[in-house]
Short mmCIF file of C-alpha atoms and ligand atoms in Angstrom, two decimals:
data_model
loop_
_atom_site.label_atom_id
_atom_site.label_comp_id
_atom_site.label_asym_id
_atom_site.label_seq_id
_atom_site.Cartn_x
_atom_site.Cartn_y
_atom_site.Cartn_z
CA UNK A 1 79.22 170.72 96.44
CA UNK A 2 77.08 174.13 95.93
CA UNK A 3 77.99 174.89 99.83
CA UNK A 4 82.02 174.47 98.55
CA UNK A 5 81.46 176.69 95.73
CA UNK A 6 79.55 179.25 97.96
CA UNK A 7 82.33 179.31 100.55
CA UNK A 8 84.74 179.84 97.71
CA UNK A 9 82.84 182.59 96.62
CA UNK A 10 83.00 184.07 100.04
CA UNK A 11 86.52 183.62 100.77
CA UNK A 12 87.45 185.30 97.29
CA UNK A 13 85.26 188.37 97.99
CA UNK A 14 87.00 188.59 101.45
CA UNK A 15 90.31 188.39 99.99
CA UNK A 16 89.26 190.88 97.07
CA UNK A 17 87.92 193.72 100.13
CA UNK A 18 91.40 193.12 102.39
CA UNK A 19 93.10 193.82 99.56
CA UNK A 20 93.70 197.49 99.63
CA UNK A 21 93.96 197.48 103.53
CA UNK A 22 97.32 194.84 103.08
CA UNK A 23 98.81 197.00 100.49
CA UNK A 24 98.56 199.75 102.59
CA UNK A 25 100.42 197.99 105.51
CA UNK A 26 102.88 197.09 102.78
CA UNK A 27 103.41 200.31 101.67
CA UNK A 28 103.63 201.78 105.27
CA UNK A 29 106.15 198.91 106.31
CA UNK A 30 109.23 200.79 107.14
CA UNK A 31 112.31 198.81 108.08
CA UNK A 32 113.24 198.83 111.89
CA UNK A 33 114.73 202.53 112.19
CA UNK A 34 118.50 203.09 112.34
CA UNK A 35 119.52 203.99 115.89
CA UNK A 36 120.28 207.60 115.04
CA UNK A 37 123.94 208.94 116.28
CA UNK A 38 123.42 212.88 117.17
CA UNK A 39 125.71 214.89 114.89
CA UNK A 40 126.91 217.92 117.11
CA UNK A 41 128.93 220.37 115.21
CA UNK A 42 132.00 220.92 116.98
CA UNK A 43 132.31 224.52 117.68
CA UNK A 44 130.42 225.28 114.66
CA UNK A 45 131.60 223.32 111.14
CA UNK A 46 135.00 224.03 112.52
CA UNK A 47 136.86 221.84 110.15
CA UNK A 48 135.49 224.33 107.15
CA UNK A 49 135.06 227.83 108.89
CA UNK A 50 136.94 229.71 111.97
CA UNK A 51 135.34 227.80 115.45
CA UNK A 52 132.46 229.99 117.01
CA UNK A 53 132.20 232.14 114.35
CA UNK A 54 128.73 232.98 112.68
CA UNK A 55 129.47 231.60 109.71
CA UNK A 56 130.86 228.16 111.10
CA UNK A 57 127.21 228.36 112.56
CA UNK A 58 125.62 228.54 109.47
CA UNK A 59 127.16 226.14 107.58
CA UNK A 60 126.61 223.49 110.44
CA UNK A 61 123.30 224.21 109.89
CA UNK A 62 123.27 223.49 106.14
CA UNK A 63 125.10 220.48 106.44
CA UNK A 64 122.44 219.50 108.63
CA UNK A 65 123.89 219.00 111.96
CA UNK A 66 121.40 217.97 114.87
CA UNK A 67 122.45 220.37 117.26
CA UNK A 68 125.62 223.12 116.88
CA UNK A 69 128.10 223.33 119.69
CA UNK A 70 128.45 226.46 121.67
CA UNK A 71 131.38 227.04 124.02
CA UNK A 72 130.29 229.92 126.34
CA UNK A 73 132.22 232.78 128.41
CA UNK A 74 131.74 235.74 130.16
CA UNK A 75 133.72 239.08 129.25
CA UNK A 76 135.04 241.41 131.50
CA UNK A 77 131.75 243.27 131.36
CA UNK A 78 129.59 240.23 131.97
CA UNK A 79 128.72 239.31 128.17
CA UNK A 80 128.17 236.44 127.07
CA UNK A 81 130.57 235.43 124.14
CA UNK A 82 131.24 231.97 122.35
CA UNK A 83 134.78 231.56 122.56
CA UNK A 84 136.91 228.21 123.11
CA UNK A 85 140.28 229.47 124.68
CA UNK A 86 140.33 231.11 128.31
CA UNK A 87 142.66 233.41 126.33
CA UNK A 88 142.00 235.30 122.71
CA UNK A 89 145.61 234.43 120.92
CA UNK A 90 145.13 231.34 119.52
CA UNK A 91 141.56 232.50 117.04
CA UNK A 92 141.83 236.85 117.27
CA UNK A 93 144.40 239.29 116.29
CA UNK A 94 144.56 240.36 119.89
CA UNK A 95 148.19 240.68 119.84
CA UNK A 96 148.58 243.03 117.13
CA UNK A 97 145.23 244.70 118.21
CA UNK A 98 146.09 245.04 122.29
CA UNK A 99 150.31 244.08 121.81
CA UNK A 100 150.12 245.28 126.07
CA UNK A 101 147.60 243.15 127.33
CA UNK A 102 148.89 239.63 127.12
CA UNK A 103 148.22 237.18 128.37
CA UNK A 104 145.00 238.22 126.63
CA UNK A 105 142.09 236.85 128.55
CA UNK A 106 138.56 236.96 127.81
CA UNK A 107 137.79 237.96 130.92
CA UNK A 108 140.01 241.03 130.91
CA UNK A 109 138.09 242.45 128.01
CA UNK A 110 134.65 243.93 127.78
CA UNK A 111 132.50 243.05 124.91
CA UNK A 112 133.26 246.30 122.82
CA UNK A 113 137.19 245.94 123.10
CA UNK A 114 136.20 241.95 122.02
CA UNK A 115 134.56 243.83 119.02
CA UNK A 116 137.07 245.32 117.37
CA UNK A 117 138.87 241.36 116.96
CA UNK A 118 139.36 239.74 113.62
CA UNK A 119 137.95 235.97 114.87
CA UNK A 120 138.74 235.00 111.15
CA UNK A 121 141.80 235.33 109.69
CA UNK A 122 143.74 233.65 111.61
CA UNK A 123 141.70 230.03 109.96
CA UNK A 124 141.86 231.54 106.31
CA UNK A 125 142.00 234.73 104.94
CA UNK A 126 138.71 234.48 102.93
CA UNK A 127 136.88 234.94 106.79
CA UNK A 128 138.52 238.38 107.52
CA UNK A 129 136.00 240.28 109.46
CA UNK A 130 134.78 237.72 111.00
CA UNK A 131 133.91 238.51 114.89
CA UNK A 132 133.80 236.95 118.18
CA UNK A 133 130.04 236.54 118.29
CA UNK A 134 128.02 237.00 121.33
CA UNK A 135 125.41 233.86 122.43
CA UNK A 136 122.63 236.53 121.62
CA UNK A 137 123.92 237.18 118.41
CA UNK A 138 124.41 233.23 117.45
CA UNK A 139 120.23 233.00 118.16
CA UNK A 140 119.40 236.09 116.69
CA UNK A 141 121.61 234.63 113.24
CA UNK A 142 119.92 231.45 113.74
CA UNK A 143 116.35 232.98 114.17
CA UNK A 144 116.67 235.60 111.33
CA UNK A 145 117.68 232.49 109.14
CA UNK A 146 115.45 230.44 109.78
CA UNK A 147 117.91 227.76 111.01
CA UNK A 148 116.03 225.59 113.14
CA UNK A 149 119.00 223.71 114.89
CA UNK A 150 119.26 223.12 118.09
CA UNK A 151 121.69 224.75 120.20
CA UNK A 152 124.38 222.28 122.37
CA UNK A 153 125.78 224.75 125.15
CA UNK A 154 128.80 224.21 127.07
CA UNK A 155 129.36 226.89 130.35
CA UNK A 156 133.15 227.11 130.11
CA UNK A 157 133.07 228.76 133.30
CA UNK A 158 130.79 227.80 136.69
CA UNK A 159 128.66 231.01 137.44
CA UNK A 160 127.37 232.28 134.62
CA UNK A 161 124.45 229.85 134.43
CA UNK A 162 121.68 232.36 135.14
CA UNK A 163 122.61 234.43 132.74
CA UNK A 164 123.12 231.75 130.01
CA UNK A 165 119.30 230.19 131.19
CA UNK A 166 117.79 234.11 131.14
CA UNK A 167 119.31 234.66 127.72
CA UNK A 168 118.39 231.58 126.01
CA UNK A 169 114.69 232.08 127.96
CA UNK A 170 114.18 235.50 126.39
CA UNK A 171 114.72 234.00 122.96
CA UNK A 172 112.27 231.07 123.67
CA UNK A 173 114.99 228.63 122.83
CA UNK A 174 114.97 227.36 126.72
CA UNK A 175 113.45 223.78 125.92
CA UNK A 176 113.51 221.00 125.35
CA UNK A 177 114.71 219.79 121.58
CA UNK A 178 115.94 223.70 121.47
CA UNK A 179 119.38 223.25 123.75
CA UNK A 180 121.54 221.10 125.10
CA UNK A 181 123.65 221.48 127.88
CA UNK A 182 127.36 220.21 129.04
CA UNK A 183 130.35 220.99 131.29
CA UNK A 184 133.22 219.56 132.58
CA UNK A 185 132.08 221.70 135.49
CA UNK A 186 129.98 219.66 137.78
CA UNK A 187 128.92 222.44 139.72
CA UNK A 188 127.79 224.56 136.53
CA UNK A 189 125.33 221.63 135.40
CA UNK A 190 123.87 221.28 139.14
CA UNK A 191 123.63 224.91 139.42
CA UNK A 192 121.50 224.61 135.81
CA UNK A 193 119.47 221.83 136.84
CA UNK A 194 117.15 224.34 138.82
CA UNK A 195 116.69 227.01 136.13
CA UNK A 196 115.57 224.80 132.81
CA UNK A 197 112.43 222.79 132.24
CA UNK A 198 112.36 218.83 132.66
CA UNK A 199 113.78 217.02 129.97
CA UNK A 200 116.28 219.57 129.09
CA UNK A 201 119.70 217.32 129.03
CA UNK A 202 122.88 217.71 131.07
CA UNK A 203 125.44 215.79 129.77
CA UNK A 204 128.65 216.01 131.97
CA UNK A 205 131.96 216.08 130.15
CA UNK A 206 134.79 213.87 131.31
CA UNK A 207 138.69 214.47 130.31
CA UNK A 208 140.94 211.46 129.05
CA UNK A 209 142.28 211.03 132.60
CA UNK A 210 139.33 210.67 134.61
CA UNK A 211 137.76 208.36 131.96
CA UNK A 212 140.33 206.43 132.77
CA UNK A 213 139.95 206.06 136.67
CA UNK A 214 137.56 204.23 138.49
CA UNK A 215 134.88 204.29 135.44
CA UNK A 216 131.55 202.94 137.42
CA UNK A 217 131.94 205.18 140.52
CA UNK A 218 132.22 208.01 138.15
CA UNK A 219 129.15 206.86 136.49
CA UNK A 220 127.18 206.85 139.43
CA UNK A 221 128.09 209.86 140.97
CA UNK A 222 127.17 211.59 137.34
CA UNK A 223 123.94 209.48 137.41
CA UNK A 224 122.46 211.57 139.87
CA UNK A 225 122.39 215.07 138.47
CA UNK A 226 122.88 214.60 134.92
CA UNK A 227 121.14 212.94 131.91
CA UNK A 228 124.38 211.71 129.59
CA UNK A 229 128.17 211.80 129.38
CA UNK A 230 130.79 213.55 127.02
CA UNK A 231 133.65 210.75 126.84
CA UNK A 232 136.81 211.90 124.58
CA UNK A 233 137.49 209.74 121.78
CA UNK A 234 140.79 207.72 123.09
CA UNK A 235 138.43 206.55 126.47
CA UNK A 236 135.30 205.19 124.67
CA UNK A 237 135.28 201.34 125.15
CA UNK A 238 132.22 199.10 124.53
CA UNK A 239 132.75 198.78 128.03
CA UNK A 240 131.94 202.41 128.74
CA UNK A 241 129.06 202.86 126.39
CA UNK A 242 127.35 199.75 127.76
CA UNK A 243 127.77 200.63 131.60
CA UNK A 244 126.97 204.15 130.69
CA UNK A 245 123.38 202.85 129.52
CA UNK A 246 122.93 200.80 131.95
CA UNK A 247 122.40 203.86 133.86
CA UNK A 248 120.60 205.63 131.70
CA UNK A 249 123.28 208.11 130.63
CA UNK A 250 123.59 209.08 126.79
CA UNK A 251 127.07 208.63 125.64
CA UNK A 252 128.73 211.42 123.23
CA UNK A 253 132.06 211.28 122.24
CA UNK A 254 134.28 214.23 121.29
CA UNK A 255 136.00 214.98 118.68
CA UNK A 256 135.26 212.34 116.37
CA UNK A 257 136.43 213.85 112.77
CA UNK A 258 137.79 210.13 111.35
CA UNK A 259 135.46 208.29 108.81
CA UNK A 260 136.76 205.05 110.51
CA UNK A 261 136.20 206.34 113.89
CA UNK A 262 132.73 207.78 112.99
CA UNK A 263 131.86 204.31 111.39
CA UNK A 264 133.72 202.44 115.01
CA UNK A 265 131.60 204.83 116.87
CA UNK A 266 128.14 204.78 115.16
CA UNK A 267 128.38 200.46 115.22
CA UNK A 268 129.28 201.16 118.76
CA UNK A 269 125.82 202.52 119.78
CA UNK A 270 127.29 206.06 120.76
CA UNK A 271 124.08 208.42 121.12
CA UNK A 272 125.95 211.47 119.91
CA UNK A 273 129.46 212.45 118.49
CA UNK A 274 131.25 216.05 118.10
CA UNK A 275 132.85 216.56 114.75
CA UNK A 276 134.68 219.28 113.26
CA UNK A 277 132.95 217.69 110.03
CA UNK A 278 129.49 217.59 109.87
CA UNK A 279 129.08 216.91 106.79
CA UNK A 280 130.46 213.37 107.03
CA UNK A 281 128.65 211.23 109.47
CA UNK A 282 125.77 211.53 106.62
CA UNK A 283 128.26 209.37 104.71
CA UNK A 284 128.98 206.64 106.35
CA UNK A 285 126.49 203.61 107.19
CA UNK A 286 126.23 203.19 110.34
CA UNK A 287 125.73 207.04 110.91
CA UNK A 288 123.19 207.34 108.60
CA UNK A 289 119.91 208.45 109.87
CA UNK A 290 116.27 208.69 109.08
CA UNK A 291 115.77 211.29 106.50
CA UNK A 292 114.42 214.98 108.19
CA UNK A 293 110.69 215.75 107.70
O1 G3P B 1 132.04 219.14 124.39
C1 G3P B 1 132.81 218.41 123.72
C2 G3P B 1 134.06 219.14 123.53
O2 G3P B 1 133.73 220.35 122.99
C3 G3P B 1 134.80 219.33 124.79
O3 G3P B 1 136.04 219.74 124.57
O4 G3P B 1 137.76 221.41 124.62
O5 G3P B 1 136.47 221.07 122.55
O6 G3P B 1 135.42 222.17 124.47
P1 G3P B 1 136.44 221.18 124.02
CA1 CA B 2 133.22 222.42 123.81
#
C-alpha cells in the first residue's frame, strides 16, 4: 500500500516538473506551413502604376511582393533600361517627343534622349513625369528606401548578360534571395549561368505555343541549364506542374491577375505567379503565406 502511495507521489511530481516543458511544445506547435506561392510583381504593381516605372516599384514593395519583376534592355548607348516593348510607343510620349524617329526603338536611342520621355502619362495623368528608369536607378530607389525585395530579372535581349551580372554585382544584390533570373532566351540564361553564384535561379520562360508542343522533351532539355519554368497562364495543367517537379523545375505562371485563377493556381501547387496585382494573392486562401519576420 505505502509503496502505491509513494509511486503516486512520484508520478505526480514528474508530471508537475514536465509541465512547463509540454506547454512550451504547445505553444511552439505551429500548424504544417502553407506551401508559399511566390508573388512576383509583374513589371512593377502594374495594375496600379505605369509598368517599370519607379513608382510601380515601390508600391510592389509595400504591398509586399516577394520579388518585383524587371524587364531589361540595352539603349543605343549600351544602358541598361527597364522597359517591356522592343519599341517606346506603347508607355512614352516618343511620338510627340521624336515625331521622325518611328518606329521608335529602344535601341535607337541613347539613355539621355530616353530621358527626356514621359513613361507616365500615358497609364494616368496623376504619373506625369514619370521616367524610363535605368536598372541602376531601380536598386539605387530600392536601396535608398530601404525596400528589401528581391529583384526578378528578365534579359529581353541575349548579350547583355555581363553587363546586367556586373551591375547588379557592384550593388551587392548578385545573390542568392537578392535576384532572380528568366528569359525566353535560352542562350541569355546559359550565357548567365557562368557569371552568378550557385543557387541563383534561372527560370526559362516558355510562350503559349511551345507549352503546347511536345511538353516532356521541353522539360528535359530546360532541365539541364535552368532551375524552374515560366508557363503562361492558358498552358498550366496539373499535368505540367507535376512533370515540371518531377524534374526539379519551379513552376511560375504569368500573368495571373484573376482571384479565381490565383486561388486555381495556388491549390495547384504553382511555386510562383506574376500579377499585375500584388496586392491580391494576400487575399485569397490558398495564396496566403506565412506572415514576414
Ligand atoms: O516573365 C513573365 C512575363 O513577364 C513574361 O512575359 O511579355 O510580360 O515579359 P512578358
Ligand atoms: Ca517580363
Amino acid at each position: 500500500m505505502r509503496r502505491i502511495t509513494v509511486f503516486r507521489i512520484y508520478l505526480c511530481a514528474l508530471f508537475l516538473l514536465s509541465l512547463p516543458i509540454v506547454l512550451a511544445a504547445a505553444a511552439a506547435w505551429q500548424p504544417p506551413s502553407q506551401p508559399k506561392t511566390t508573388v512576383i510583381a509583374h513589371r512593377g504593381a502594374s495594375g496600379h502604376a505605369p509598368e517599370h516605372t519607379l513608382s510601380s516599384y515601390r508600391l510592389a514593395a509595400r504591398m509586399n511582393a516577394d520579388y518585383i519583376e524587371v524587364d531589361v534592355r540595352a539603349t543605343k548607348d549600351g544602358k541598361l533600361v527597364a522597359l517591356h516593348d522592343a519599341t517606346l510607343a506603347r508607355t512614352t510620349n516618343v511620338e510627340t517627343v521624336y515625331p521622325h524617329r518611328s518606329p521608335w526603338r529602344v535601341s535607337d536611342f541613347s539613355l539621355r534622349e530616353l530621358k527626356k520621355l514621359d513613361a507616365g502619362s500615358w497609364f494616368d495623368p496623376r504619373f506625369a513625369g514619370e521616367c524610363v528608369p535605368t536598372l541602376d536607378e531601380v536598386v539605387r530607389m530600392l536601396k535608398a528606401e530601404h525596400v528589401n525585395v528581391p529583384l526578378y530579372v528578365e534579359t529581353k535581349q541575349p548579350g547583355i548578360e555581363r553587363a546586367v551580372a556586373r551591375l547588379l554585382q557592384k550593388h551587392g544584390v548578385l545573390q542568392r534571395r537578392s535576384v532572380m533570373f528568366q528569359s525566353f532566351h535560352p542562350e541569355s540564361l546559359q550565357a548567365l549561368r557562368p557569371l552568378i553564384p550557385r543557387g541563383v535561379p534561372l527560370i526559362q520562360l516558355v510562350g503559349e505555343k511551345e507549352a503546347r508542343s511536345g511538353r516532356d522533351e521541353l522539360l528535359q532539355q530546360i532541365a539541364v541549364y535552368a532551375d524552374g519554368i515560366g508557363l503562361p497562364l492558358p498552358a498550366v495543367t496539373e499535368e505540367w506542374v507535376r512533370a515540371a517537379h518531377g524534374r526539379g523545375l519551379m513552376v511560375h505562371v504569368y500573368t495571373v491577375n484573376e482571384p479565381h485563377d490565383l486561388a486555381r493556381l495556388c491549390a495547384m501547387g504553382v511555386d510562383g505567379v506574376f500579377t499585375d496585382y500584388p496586392d491580391r494573392p494576400g487575399r485569397i486562401a490558398a495564396c496566403r503565406r506565412l506572415p514576414r519576420h
